[in-house]
mmCIF file of C-alpha atoms in Angstrom:
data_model
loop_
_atom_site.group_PDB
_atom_site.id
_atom_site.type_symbol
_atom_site.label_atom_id
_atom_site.label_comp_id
_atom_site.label_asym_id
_atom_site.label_seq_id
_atom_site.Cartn_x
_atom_site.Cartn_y
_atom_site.Cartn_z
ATOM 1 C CA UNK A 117 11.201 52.722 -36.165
ATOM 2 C CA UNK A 118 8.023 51.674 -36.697
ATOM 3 C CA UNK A 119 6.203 53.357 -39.889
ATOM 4 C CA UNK A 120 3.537 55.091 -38.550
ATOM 5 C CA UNK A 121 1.942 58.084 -40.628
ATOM 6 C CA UNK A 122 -1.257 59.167 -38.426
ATOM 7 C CA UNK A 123 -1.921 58.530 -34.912
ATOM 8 C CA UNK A 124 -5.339 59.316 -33.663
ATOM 9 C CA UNK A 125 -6.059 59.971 -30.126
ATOM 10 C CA UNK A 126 -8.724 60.278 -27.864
ATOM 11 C CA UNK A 127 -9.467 63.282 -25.916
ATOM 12 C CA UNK A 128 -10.408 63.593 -22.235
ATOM 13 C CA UNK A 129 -8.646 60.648 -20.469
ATOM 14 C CA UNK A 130 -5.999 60.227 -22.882
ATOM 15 C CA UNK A 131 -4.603 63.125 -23.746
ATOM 16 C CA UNK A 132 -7.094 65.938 -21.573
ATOM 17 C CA UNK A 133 -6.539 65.496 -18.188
ATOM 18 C CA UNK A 134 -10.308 66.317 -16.729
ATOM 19 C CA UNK A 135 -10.356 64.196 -13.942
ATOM 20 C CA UNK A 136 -13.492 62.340 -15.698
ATOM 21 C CA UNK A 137 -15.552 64.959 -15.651
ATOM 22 C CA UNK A 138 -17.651 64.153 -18.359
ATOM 23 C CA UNK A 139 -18.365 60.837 -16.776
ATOM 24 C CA UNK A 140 -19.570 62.353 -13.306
ATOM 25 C CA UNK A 141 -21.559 64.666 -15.629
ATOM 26 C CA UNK A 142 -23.178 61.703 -17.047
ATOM 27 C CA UNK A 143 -23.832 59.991 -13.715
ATOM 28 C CA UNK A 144 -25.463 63.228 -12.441
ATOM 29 C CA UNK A 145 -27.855 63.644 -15.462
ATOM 30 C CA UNK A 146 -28.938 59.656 -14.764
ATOM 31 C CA UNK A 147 -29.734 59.991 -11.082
ATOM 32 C CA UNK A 148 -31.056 62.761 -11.684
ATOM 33 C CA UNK A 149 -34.127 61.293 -12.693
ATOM 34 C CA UNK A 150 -34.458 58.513 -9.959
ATOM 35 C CA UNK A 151 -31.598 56.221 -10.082
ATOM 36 C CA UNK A 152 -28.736 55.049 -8.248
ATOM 37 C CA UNK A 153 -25.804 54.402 -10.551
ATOM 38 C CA UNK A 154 -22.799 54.364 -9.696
ATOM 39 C CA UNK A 155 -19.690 55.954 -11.477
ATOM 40 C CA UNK A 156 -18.395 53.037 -12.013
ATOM 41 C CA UNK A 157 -21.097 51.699 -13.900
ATOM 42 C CA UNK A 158 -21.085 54.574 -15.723
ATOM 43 C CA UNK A 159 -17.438 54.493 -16.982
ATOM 44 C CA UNK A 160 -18.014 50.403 -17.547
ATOM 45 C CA UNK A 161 -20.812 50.677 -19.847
ATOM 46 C CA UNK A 162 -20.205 54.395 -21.235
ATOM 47 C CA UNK A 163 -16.804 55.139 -21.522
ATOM 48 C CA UNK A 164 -15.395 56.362 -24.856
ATOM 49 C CA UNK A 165 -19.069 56.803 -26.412
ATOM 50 C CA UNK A 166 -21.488 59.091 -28.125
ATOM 51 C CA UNK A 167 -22.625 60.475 -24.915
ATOM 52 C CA UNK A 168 -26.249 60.009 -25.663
ATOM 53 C CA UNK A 169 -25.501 56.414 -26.751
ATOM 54 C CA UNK A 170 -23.339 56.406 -23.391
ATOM 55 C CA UNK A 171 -26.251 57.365 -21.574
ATOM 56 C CA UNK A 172 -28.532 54.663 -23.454
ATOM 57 C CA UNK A 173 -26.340 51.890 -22.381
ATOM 58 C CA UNK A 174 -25.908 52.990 -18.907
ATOM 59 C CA UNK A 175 -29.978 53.117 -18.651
ATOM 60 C CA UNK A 176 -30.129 49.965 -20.085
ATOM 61 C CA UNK A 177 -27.222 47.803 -18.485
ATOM 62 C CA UNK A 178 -28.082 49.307 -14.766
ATOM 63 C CA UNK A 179 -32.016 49.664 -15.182
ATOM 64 C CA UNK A 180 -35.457 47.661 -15.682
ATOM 65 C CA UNK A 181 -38.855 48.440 -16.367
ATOM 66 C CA UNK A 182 -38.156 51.929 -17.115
ATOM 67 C CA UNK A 183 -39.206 53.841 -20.504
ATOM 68 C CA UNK A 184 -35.476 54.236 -21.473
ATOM 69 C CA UNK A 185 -35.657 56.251 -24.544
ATOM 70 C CA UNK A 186 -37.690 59.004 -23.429
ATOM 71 C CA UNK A 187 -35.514 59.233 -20.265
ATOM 72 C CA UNK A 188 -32.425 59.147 -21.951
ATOM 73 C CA UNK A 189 -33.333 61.829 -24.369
ATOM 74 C CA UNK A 190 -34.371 64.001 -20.875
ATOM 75 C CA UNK A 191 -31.010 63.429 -19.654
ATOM 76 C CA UNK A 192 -29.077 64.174 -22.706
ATOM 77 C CA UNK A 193 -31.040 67.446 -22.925
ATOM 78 C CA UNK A 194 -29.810 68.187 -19.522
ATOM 79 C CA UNK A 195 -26.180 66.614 -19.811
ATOM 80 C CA UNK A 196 -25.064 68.855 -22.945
ATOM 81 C CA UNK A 197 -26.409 71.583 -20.253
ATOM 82 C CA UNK A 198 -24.655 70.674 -17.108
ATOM 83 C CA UNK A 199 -21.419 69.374 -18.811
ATOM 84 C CA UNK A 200 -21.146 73.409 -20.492
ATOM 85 C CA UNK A 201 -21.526 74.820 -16.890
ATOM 86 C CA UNK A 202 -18.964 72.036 -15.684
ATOM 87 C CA UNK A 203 -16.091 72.558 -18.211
ATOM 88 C CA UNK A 204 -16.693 76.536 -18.040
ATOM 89 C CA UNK A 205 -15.895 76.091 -14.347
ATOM 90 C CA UNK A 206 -13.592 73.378 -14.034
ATOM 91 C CA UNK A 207 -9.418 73.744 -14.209
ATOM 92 C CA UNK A 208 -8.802 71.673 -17.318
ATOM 93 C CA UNK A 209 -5.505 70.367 -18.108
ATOM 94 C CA UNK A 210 -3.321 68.313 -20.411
ATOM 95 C CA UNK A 211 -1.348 65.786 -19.039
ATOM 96 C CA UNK A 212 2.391 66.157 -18.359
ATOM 97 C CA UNK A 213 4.962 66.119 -21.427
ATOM 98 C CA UNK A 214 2.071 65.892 -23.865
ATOM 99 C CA UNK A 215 2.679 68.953 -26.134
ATOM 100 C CA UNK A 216 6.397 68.044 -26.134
ATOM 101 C CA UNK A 217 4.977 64.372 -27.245
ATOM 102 C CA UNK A 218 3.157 66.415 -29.877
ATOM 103 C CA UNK A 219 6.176 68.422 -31.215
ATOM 104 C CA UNK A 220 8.429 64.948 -31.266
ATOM 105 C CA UNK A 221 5.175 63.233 -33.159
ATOM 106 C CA UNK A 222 5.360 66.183 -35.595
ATOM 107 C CA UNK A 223 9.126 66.757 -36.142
ATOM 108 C CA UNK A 224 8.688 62.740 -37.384
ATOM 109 C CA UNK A 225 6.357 63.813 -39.738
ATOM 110 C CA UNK A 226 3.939 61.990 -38.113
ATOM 111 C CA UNK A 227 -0.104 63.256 -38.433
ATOM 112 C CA UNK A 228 -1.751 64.137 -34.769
ATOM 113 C CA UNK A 229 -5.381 63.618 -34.737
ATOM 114 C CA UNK A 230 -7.793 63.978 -32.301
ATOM 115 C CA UNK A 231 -11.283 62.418 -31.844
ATOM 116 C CA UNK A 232 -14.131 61.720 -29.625
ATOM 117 C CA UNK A 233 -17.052 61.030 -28.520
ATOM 118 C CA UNK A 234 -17.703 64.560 -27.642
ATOM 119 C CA UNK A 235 -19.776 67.016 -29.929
ATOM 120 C CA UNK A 236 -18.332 69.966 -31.707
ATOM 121 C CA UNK A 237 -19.286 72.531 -29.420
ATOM 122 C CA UNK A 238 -17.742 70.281 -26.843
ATOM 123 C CA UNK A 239 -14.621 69.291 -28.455
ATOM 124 C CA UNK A 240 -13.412 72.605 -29.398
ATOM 125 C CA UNK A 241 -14.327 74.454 -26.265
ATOM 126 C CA UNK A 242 -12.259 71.752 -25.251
ATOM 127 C CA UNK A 243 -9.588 72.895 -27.281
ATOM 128 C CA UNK A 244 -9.810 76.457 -26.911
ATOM 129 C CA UNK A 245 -9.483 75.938 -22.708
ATOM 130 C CA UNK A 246 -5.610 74.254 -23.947
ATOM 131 C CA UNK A 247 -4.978 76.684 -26.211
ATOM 132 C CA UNK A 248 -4.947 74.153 -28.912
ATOM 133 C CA UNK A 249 -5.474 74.746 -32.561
ATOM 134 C CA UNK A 250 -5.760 72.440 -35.343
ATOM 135 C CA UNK A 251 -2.682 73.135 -37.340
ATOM 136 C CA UNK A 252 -0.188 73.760 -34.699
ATOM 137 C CA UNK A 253 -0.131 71.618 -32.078
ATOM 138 C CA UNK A 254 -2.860 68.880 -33.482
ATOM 139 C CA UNK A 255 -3.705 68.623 -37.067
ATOM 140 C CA UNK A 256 -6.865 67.468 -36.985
ATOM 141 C CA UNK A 257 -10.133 67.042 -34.731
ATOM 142 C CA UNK A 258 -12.902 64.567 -35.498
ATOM 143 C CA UNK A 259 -15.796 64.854 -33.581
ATOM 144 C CA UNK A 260 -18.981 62.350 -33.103
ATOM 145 C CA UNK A 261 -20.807 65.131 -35.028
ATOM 146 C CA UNK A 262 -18.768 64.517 -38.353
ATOM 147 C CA UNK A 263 -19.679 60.833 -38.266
ATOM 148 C CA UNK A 264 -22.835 58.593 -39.130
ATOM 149 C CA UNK A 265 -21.659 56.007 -37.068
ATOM 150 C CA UNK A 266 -19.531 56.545 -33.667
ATOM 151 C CA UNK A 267 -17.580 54.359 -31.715
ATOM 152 C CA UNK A 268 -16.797 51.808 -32.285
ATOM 153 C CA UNK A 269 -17.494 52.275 -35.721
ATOM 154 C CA UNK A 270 -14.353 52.858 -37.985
ATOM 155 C CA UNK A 271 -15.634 55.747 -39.378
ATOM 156 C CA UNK A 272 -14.109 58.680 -37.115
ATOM 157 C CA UNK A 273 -10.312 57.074 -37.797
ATOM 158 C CA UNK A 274 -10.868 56.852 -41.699
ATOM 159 C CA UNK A 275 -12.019 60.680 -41.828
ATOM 160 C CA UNK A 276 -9.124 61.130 -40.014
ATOM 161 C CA UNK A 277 -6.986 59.280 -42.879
ATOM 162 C CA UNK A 278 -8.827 60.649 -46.059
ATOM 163 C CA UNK A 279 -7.989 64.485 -44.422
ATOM 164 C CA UNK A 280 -4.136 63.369 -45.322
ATOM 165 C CA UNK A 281 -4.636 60.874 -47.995
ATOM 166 C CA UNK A 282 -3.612 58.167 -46.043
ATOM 167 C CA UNK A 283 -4.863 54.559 -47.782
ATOM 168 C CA UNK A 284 -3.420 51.948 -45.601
ATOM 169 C CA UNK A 285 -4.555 51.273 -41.788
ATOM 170 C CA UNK A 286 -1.417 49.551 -41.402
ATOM 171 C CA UNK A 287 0.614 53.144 -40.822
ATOM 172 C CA UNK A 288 -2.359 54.122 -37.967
ATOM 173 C CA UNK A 289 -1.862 53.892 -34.595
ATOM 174 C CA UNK A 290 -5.045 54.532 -32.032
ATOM 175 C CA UNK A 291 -4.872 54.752 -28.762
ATOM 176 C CA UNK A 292 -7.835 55.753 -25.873
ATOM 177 C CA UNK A 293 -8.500 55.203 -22.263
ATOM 178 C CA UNK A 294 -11.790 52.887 -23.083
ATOM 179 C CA UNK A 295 -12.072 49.416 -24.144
ATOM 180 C CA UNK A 296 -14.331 51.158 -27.150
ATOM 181 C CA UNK A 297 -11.462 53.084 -28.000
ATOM 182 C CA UNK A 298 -8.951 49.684 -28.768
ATOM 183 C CA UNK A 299 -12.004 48.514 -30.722
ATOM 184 C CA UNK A 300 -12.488 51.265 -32.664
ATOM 185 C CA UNK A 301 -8.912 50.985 -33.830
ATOM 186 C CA UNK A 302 -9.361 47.049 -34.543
ATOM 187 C CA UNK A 303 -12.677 47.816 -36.374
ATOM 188 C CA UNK A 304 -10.391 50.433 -38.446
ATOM 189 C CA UNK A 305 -7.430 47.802 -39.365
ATOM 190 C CA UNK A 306 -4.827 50.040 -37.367
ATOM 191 C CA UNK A 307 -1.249 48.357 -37.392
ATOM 192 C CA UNK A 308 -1.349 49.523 -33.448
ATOM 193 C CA UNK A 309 -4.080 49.721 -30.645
ATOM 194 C CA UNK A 310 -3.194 50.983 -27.314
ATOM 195 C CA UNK A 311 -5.180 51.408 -24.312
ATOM 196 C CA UNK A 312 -3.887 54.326 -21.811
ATOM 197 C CA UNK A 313 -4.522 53.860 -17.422
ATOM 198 C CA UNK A 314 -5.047 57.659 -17.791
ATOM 199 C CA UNK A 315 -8.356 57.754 -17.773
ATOM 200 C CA UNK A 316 -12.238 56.028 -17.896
ATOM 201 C CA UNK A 317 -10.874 52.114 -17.541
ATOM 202 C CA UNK A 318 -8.559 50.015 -15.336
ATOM 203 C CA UNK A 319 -6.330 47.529 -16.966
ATOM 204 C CA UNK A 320 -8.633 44.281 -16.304
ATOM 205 C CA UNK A 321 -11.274 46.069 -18.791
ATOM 206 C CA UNK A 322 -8.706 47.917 -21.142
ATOM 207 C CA UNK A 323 -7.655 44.047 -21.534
ATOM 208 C CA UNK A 324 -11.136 42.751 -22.828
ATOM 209 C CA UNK A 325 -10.272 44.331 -26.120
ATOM 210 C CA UNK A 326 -7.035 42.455 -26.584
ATOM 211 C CA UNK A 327 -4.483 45.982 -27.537
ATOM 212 C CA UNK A 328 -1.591 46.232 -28.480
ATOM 213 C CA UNK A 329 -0.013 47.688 -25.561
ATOM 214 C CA UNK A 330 -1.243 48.995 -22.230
ATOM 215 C CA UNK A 331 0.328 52.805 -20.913
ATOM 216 C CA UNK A 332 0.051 54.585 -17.543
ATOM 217 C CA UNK A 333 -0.433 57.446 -20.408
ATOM 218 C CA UNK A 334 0.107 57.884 -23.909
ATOM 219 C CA UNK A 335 3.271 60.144 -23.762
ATOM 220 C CA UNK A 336 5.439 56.251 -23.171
ATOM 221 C CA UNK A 337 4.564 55.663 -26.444
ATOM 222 C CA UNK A 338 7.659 57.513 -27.332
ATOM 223 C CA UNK A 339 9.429 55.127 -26.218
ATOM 224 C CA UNK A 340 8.085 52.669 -28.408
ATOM 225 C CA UNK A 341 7.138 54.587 -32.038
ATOM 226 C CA UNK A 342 11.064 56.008 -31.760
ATOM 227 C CA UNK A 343 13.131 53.050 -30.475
#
């Protein structure tokens, strides 16, 4: 078995099944102030960011001769609006066999931690729609409002470590649905990066970052921490 103390997961697309909400959320915000991007662009050139650095790069990969800055902050403003409304409505879900993933993870002693690009508020109305809690089926959630730096920044994975005294990158597995994600974990030293088809990216841009493995979802990598 491979010795893995802490595995840190994304959230929507990994292990929150939300149908890329957040994503069409961040399209809408975009167009809504004169543009045409698509949702693809938006999940190439956002996925698995600090949404208002998500909507940034959007405005600047898919834009020209526009005052980016003072548009993106307008659309932030409005996204941390729209995507409140959107998750109070929406049916959110996890994906299958993922708290019986969680309870195998945990019976192997193995630390569950979440993070994301997501704010707090975000995050843990996230969590509260799952009935999740940290400290029984996750132990910990690190949010892009407990970090200086975001994705793909290592810092998010070693707050994650220092909350359980873990030292060594080499017993840390991270795995997203964004190519950001599988850097994030390389930036970090993890021993394992794995990119998950569940989500933001296919498996042509999962593969720019080079992981370790690539999942139809993270729940196969049962298979693989307990062979």
């Amino acid at each position: 078995m491979i010795d893995i103390k802490l595995v840190v997961f994304d959230m929507a697309g990994t292990t929150v099944n939300e149908n890329n909400l957040v994503y069409k959320t961040v399209q809408k915000v975009i167009n809504q102030e004169g543009f045409s991007v698509s949702l693809d662009e938006v999940l190439l050139y956002g996925a698995g960011k600090e949404k208002h650095t998500a909507i940034t790069d959007v405005l600047t990969a898919c834009t020209t001769n526009v005052d980016i800055k003072t548009i993106a902050d307008k659309a932030f403003d409005n996204f941390k609006v729209a995507l409140e409304t959107a998750y109070d409505e929406a049916q959110i879900s996890t994906f299958n066999g993922m708290e019986a993933f969680f309870d195998s993870l945990r019976k192997h002693d193995i630390k569950i931690a979440l993070n994301t690009g997501y704010d707090s508020k975000t995050a843990n109305k996230l969590l509260q729609k799952l009935n999740w809690k940290v400290g029984h089926q996750i132990d910990a959630l690190i949010t892009s409002d407990d970090v200086v730096n975001g994705r793909p920044n290592p810092d998010m994975i070693q707050m994650a470590m220092a909350k359980f005294g873990i030292t060594n990158p080499a017993q840390v597995l991270k795995a997203g649905d964004s190519e950001i994600d599988i850097m994030e974990g390389k930036n970090s030293g993890c021993a394992i990066t794995v990119g998950v088809l569940s989500g933001a990216q296919n498996k042509e841009q999962l593969e720019i970052a080079n992981p370790d493995y690539i999942l139809n979802d993270v729940t196969e990598l049962e298979g693989i921490l307990f062979q």
